[in-house]
Backbone as JSON, one array per atom type, in Angstrom:
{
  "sequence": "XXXXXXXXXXXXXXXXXXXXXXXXXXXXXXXXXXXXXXXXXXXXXXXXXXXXXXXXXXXXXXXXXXXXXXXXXXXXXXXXXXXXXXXXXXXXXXXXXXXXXXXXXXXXXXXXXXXXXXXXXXXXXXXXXXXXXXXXXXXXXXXXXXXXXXXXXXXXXXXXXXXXXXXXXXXXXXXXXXXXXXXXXXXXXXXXXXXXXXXXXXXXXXXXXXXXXXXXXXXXXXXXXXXXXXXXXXXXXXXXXXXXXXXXX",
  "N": [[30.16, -28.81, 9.6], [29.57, -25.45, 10.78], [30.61, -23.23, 11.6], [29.6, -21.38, 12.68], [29.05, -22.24, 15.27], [28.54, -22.17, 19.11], [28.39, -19.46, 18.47], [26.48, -16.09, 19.27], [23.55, -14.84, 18.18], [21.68, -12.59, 17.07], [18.04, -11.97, 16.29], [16.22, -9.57, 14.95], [12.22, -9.18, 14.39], [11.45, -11.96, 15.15], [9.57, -13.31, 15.49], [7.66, -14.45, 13.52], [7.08, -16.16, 10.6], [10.09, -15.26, 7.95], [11.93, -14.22, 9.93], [11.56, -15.98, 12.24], [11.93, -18.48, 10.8], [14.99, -17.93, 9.89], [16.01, -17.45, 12.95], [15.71, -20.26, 13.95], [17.04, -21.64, 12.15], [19.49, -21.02, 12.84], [19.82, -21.43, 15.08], [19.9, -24.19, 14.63], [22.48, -24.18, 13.65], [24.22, -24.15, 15.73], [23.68, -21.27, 16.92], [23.44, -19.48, 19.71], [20.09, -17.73, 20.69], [19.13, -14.34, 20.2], [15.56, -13.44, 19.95], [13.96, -11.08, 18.8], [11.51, -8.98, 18.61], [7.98, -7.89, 18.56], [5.79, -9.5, 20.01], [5.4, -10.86, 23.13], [4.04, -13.4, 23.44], [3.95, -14.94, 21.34], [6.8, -15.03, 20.61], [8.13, -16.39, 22.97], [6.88, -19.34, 22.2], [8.96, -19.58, 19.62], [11.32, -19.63, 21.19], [10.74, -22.1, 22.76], [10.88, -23.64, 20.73], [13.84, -23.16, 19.77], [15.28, -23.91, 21.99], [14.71, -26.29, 22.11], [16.08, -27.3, 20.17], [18.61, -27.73, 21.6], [19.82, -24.84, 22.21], [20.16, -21.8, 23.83], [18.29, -19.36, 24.55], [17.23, -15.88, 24.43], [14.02, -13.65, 24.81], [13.27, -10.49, 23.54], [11.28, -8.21, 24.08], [9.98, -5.94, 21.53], [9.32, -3.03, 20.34], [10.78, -2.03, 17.14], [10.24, 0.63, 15.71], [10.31, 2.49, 17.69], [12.17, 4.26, 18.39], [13.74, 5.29, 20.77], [13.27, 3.6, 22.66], [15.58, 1.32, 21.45], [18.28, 1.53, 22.48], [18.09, 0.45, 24.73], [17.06, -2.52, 24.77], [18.96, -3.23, 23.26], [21.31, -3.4, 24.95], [20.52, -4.93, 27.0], [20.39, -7.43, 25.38], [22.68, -7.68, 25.01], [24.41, -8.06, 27.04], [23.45, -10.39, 28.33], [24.72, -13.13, 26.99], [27.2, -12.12, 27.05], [27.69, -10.47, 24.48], [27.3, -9.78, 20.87], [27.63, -11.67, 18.46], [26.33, -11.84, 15.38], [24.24, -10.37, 14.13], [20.75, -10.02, 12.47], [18.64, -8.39, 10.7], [15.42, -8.28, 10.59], [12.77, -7.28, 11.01], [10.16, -5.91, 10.08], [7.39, -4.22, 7.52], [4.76, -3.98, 5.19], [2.73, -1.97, 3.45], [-0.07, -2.09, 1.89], [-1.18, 0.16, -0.2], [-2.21, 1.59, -3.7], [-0.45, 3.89, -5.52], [-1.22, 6.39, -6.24], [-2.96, 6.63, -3.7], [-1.6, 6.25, -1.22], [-0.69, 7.34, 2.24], [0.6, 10.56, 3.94], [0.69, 9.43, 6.5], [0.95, 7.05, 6.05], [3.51, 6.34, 4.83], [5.49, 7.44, 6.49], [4.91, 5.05, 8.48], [6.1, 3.0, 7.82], [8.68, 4.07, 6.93], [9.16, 4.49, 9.37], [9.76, 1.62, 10.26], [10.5, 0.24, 8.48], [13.28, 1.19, 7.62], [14.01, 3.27, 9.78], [14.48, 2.19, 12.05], [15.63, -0.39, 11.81], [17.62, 0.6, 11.52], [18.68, 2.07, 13.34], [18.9, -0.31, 15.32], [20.84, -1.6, 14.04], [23.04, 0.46, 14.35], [23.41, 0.43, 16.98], [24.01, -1.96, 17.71], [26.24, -2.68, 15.96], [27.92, -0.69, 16.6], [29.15, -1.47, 19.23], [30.17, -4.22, 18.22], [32.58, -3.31, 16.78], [33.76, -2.01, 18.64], [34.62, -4.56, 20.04], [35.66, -5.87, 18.52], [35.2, -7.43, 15.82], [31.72, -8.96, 13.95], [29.48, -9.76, 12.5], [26.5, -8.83, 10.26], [23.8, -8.92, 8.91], [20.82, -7.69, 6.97], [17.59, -8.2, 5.77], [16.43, -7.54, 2.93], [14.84, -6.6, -0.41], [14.12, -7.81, -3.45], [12.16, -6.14, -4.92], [13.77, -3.95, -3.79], [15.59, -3.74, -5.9], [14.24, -3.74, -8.16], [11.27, -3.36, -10.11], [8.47, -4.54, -8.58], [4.81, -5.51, -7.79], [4.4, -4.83, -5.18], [4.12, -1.94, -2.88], [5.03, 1.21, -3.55], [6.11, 2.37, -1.01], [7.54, 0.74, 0.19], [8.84, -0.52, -1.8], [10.38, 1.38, -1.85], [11.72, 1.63, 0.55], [12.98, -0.61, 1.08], [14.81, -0.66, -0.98], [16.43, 1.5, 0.29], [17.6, 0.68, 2.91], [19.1, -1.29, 1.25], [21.56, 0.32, 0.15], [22.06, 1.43, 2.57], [23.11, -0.71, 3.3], [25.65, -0.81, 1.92], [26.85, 1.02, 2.38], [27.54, 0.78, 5.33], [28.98, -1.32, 5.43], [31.0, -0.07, 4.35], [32.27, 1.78, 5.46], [32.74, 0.32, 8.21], [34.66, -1.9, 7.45], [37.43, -3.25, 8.32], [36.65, -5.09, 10.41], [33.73, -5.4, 11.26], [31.23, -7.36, 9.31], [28.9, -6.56, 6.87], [26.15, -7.24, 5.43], [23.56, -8.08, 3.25], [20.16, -10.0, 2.27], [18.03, -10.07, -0.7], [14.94, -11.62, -0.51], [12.61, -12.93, -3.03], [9.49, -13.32, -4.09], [8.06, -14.51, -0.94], [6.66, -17.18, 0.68], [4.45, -16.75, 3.36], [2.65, -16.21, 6.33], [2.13, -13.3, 6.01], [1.23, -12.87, 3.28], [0.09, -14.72, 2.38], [-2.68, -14.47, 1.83], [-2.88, -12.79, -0.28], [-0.77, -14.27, -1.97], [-2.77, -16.42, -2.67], [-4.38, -15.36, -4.83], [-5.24, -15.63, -7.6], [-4.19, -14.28, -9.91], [-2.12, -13.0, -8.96], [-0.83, -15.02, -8.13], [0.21, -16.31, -10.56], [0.82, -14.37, -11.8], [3.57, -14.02, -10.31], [4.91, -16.69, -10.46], [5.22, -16.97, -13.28], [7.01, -14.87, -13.6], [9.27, -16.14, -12.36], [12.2, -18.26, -13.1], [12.93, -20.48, -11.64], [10.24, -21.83, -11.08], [8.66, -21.74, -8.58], [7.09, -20.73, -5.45], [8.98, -18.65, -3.2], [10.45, -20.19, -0.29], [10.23, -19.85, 3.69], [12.85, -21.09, 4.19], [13.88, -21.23, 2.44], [15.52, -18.85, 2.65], [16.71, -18.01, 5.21], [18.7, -19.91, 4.79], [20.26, -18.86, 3.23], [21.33, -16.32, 4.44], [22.21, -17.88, 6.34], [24.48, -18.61, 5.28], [26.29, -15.53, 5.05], [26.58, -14.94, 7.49], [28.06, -16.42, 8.46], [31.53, -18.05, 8.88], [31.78, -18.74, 6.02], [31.59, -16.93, 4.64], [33.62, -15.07, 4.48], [34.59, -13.54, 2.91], [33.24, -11.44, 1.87], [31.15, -8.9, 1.61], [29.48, -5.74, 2.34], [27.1, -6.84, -0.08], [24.37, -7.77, -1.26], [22.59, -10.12, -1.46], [20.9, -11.78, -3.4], [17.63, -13.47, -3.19], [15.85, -15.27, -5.28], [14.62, -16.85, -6.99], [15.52, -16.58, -9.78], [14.4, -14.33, -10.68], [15.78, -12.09, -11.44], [17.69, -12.47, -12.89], [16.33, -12.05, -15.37]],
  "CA": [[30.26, -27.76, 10.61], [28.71, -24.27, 9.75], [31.25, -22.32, 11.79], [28.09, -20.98, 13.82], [29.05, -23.06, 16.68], [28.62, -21.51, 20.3], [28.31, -18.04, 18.91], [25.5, -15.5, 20.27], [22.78, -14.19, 17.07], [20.16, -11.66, 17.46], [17.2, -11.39, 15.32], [14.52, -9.39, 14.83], [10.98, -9.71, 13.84], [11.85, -13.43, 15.26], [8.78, -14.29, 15.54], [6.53, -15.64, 12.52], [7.91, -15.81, 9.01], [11.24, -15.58, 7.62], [12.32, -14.25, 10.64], [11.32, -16.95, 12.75], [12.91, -19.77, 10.36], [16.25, -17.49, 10.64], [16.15, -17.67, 14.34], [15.56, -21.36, 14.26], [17.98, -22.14, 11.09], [20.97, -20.29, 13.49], [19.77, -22.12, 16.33], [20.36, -25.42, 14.51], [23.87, -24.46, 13.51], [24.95, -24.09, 16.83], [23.69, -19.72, 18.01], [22.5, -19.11, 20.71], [19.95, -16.97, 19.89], [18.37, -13.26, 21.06], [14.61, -13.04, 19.44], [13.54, -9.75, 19.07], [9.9, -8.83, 18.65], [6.45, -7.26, 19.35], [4.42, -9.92, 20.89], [5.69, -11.88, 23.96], [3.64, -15.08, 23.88], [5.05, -15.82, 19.8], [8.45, -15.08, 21.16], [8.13, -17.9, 24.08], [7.35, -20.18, 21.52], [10.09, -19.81, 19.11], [12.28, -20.4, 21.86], [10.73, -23.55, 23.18], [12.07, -24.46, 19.65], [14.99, -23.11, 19.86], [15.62, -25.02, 23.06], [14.44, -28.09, 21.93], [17.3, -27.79, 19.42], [19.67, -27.39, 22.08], [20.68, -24.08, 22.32], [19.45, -20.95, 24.91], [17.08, -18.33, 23.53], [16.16, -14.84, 25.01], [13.42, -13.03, 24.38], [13.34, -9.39, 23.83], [10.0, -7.53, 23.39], [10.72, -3.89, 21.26], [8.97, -2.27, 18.55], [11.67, -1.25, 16.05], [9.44, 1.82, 15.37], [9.88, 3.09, 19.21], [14.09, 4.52, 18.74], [14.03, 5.62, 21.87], [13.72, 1.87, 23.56], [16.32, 0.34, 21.0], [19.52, 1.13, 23.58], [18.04, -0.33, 26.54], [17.13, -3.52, 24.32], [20.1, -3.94, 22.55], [21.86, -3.6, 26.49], [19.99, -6.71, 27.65], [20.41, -8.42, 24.43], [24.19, -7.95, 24.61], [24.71, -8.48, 28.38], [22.78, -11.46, 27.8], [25.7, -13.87, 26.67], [28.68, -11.36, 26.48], [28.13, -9.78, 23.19], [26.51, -10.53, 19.87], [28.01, -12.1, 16.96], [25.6, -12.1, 14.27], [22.97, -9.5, 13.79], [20.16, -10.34, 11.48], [17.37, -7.56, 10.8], [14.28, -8.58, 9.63], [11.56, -6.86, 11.56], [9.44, -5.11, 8.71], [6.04, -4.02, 7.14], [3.99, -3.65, 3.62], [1.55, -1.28, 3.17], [-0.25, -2.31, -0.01], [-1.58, 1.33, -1.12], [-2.04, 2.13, -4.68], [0.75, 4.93, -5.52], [-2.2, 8.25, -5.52], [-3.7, 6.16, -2.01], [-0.79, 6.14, 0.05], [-1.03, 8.6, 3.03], [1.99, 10.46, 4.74], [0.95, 8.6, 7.74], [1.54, 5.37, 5.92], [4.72, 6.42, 4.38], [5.85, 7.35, 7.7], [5.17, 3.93, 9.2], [6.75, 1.94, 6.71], [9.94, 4.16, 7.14], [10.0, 4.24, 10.31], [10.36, 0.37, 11.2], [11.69, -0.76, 7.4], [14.54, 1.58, 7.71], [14.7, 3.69, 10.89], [13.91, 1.2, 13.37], [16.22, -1.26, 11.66], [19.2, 1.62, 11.25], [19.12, 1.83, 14.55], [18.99, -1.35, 15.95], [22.0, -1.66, 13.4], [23.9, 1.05, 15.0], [23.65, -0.2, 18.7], [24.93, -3.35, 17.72], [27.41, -2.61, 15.29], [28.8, 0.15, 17.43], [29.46, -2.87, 20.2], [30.74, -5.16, 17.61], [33.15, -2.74, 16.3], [34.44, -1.98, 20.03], [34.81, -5.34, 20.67], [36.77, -6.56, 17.38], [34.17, -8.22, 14.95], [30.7, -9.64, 14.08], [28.57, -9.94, 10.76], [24.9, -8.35, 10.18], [23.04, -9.4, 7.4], [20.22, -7.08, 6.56], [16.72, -8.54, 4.49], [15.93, -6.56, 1.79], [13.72, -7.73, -1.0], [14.02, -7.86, -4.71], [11.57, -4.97, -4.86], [14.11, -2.7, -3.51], [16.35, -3.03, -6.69], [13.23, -4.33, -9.73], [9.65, -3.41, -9.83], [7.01, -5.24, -8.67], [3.63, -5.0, -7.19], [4.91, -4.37, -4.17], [3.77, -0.69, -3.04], [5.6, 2.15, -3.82], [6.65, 2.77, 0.03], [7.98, -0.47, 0.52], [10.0, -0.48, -2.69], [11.77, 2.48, -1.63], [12.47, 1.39, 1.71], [13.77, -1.65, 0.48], [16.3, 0.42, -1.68], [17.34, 2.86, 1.23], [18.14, -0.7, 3.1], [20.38, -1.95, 0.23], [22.56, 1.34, 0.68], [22.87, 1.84, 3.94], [24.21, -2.09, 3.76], [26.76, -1.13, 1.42], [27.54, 2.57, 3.38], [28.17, 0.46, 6.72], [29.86, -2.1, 5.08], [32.78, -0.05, 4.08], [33.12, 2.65, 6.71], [32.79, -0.61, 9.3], [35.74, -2.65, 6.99], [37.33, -4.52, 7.94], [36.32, -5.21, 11.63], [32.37, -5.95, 11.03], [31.33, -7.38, 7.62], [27.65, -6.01, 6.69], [25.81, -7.72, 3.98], [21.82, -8.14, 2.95], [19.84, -10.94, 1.24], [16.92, -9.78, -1.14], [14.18, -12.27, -1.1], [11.41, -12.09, -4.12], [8.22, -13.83, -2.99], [8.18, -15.6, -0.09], [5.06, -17.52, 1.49], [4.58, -16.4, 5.0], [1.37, -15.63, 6.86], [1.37, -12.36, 5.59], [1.45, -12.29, 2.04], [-0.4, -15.95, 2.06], [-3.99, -14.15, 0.94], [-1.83, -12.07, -1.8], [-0.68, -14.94, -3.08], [-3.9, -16.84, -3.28], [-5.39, -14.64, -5.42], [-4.79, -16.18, -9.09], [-3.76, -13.39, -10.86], [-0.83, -12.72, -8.26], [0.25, -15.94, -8.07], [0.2, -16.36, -11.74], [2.07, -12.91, -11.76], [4.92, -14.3, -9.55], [5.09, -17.89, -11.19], [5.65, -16.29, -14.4], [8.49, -13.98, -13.26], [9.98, -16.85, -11.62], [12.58, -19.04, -13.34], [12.71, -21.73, -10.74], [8.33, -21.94, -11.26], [7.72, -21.87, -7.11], [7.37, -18.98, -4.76], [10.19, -18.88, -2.18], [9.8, -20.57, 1.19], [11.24, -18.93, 4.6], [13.92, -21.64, 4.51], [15.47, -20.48, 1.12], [15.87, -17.49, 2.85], [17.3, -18.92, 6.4], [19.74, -20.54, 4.09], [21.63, -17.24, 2.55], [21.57, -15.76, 5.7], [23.6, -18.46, 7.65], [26.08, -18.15, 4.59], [26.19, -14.93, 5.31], [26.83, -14.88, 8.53], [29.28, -17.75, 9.21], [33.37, -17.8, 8.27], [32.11, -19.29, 5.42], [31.22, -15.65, 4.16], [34.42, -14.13, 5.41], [35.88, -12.57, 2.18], [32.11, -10.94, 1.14], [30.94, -7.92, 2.37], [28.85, -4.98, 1.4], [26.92, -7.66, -0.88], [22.75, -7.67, -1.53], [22.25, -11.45, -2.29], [19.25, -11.85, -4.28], [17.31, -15.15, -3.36], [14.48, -14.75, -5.98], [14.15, -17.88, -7.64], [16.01, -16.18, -10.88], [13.42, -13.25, -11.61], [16.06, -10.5, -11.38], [18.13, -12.69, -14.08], [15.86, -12.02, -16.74]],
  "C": [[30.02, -26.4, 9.96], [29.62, -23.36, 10.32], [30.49, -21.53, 12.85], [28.57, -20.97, 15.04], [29.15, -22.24, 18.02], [28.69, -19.96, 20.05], [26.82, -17.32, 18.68], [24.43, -14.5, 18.49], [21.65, -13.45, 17.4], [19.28, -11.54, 15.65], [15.56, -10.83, 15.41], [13.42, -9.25, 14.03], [11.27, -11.16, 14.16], [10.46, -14.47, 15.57], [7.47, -14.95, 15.2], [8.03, -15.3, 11.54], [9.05, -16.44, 9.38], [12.45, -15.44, 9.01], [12.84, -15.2, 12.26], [12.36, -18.07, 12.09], [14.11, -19.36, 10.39], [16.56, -17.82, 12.1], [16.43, -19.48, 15.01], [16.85, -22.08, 13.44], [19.51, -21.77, 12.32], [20.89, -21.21, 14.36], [20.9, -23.64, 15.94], [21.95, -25.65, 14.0], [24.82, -24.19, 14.27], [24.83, -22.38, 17.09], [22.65, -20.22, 18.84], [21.51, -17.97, 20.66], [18.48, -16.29, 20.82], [17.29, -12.98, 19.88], [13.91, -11.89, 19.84], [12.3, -9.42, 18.52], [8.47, -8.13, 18.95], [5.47, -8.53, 20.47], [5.14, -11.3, 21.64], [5.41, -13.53, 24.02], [4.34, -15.84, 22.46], [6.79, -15.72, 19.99], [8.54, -16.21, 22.34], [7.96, -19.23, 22.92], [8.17, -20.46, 20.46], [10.83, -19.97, 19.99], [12.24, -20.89, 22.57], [11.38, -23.91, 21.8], [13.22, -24.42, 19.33], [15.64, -24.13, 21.06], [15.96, -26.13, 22.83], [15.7, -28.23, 20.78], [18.45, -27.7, 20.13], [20.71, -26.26, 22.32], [19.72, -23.38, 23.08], [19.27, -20.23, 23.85], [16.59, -17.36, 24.99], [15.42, -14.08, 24.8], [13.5, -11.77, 24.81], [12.05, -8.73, 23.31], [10.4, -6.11, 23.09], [9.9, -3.83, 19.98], [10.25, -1.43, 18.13], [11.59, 0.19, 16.08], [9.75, 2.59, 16.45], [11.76, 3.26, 19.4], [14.79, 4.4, 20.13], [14.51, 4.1, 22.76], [14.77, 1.05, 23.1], [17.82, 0.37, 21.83], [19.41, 0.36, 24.46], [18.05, -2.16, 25.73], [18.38, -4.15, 23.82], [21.14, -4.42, 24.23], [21.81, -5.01, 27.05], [20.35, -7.83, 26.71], [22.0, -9.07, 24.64], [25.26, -8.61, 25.65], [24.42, -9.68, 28.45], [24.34, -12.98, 27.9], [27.17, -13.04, 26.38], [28.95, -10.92, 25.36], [27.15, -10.85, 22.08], [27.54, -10.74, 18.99], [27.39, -11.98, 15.61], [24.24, -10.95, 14.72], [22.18, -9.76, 12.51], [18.78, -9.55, 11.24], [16.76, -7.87, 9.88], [13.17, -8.22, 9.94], [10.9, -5.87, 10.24], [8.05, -5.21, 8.39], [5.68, -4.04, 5.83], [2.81, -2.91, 3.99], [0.77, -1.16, 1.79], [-1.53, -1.23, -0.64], [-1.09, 1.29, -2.18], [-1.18, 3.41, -4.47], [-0.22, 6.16, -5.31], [-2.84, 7.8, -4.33], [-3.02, 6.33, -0.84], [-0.35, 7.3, 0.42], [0.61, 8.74, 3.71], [2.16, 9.58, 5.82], [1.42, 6.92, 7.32], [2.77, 5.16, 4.95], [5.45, 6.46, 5.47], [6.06, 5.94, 8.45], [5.82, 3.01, 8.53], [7.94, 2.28, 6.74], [10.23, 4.16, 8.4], [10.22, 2.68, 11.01], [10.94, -0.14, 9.82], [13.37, -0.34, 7.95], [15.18, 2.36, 8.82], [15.13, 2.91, 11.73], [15.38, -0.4, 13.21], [18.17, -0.69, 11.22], [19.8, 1.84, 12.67], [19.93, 0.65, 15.8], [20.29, -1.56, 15.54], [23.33, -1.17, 14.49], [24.43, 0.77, 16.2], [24.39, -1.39, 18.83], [26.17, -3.07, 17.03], [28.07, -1.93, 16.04], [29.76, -0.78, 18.39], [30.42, -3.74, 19.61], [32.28, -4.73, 17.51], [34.25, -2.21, 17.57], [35.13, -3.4, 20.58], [35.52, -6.33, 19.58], [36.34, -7.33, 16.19], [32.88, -8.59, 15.2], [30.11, -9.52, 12.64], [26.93, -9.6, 10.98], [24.97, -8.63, 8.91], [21.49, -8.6, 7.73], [19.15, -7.91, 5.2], [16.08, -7.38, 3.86], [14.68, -7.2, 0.72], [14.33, -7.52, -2.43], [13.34, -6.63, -4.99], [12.46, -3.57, -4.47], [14.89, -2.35, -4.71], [15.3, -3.46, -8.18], [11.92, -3.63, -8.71], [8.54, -4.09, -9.64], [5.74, -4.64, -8.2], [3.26, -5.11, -5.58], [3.93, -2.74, -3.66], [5.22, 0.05, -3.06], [6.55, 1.93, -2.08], [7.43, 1.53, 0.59], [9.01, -0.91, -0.38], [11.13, 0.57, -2.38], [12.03, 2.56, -0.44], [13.43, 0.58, 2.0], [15.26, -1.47, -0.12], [17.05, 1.27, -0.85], [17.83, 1.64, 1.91], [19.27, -1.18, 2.62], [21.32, -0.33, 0.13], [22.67, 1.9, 1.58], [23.87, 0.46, 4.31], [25.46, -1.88, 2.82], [27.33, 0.29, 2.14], [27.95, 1.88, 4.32], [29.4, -0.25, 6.47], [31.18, -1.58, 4.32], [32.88, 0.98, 5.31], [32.87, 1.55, 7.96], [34.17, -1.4, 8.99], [36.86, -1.98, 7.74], [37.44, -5.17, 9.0], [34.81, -6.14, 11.53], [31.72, -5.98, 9.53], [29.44, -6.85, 7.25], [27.16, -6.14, 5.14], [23.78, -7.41, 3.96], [21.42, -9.35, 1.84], [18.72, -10.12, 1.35], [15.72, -10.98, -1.52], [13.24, -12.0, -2.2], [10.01, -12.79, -3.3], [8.55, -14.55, -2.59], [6.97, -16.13, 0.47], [5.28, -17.67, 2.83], [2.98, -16.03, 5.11], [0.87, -14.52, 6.77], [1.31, -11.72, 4.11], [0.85, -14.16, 1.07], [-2.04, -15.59, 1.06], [-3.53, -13.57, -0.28], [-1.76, -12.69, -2.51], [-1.41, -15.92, -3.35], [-4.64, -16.76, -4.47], [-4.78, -15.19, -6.98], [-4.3, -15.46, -9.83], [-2.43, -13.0, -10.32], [-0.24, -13.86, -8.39], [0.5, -16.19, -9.11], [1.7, -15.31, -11.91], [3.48, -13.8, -11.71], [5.29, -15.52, -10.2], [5.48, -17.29, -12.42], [6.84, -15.4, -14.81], [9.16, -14.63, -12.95], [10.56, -18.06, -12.08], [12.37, -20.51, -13.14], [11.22, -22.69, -10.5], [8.16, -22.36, -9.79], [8.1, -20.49, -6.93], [8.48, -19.71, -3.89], [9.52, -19.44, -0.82], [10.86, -19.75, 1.98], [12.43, -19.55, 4.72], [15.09, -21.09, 3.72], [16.06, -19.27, 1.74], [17.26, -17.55, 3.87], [19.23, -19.46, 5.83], [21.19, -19.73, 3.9], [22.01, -16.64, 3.44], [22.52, -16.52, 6.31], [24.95, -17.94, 6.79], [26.87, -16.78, 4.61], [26.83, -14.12, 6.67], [27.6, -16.04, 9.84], [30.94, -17.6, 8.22], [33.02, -17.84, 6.94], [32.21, -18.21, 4.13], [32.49, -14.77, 3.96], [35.16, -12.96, 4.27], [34.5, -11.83, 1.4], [31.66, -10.06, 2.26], [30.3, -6.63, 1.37], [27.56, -5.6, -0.01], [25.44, -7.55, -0.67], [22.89, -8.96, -2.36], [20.75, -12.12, -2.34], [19.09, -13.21, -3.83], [15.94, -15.32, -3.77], [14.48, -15.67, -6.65], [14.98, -17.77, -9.41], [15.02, -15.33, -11.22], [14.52, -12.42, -11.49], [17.33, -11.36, -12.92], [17.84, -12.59, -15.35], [15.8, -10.32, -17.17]]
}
């Protein structure tokens, strides 16, 4: 039993990637679960699969990036089933400019859905949670936000503003709503699948990487439930690395 059972999870970016296998991993440990998203028709089918595992699924279409819309969304999300339990933000970007290439406009977009878009969404929920006596957010970060890779610049340091705003919430929220973050290192997803094609990257990452694979979205899925079930209950404020062992060396 995962502890999960019958309670209500929102996540967004729910629908490719890591975000997606979150949405589905919660499903299967008994949430019911609010997918949050840009594109309607990939949000219908994550939750025919959610279904098919037996639990309800609503879709919410919102760009992160767009502040203004994140009250009304979070509203529906929360009305929805009587409240959220579990918040899981994962909606996010890469912009893979060289460090003298990258333009304000693409510093800009990178902060505003890594970290505005997902500070927000934060706030609307946590605020709720915090009114209503508990819940747990877990926040993905990456490895990149606290080591260097070849990552871009704007994405490493969004990563890092991420991992301290999860340990800022997580004590002025204590000890009502617990607020954690897992840092994946590479993961293989559909958008970082040509990246790591390329022999010299994947080489790269294999080489940094104790464990000798890249990460899948499940490893990820994984830290997150722990995370966000009782089983978590005395951890808080916490950035749990799930990098294969590159940040151990």
């Amino acid at each position: 039993m995962s502890g999960l059972e019958g309670r209500r999870a929102l996540v967004t970016g729910a629908s490719r990637g890591i975000g997606k296998s979150i949405a589905l991993d919660l499903a299967a440990a008994g949430c019911d679960v609010v997918g949050v998203a840009r594109s309607p028709d990939a949000l219908a089918a994550v939750g025919s699969e959610v279904e098919s595992l037996g639990r309800r699924f609503l879709p919410v279409e919102l760009d992160v990036a767009s502040a203004g819309d994140i009250p009304a969304a979070i509203d529906r999300a929360w009305d929805w089933r009587g409240g959220i339990d579990v918040l899981v933000n994962v909606a996010g970007l890469i912009v893979r400019s060289a460090p003298l290439e990258v333009t304000p406009a693409e510093w800009d977009l990178t902060f505003s859905v890594n970290v505005r878009g997902t500070y927000f969404v934060t706030q609307e929920v946590g605020g709720r949670m915090l009114a209503n006596g508990g819940g747990s957010i877990v926040t993905v970060t990456s490895l990149a936000g606290e080591r260097v890779t070849r990552a871009s610049v704007s994405y490493q340091a969004s990563k890092a503003a991420l991992i301290q705003v999860t340990r800022a919430l997580a004590v002025h929220w204590a000890p009502t709503v617990r607020v954690n973050a897992v840092a994946p290192g590479y993961v293989r997803t559909d958008l970082n699948a040509a990246w790591l094609a390329d022999e010299e990257n994947g080489g790269y990452v294999l080489g940094k990487t104790p464990l000798g694979r890249v990460g899948l979205p499940e490893d990820v899925a994984g830290a997150v439930r722990f995370l966000a079930s009782p089983a978590s209950s005395y951890v808080t404020g916490q950035n749990l690395r799930v990098d294969g062992g590159w940040s151990a060396q």
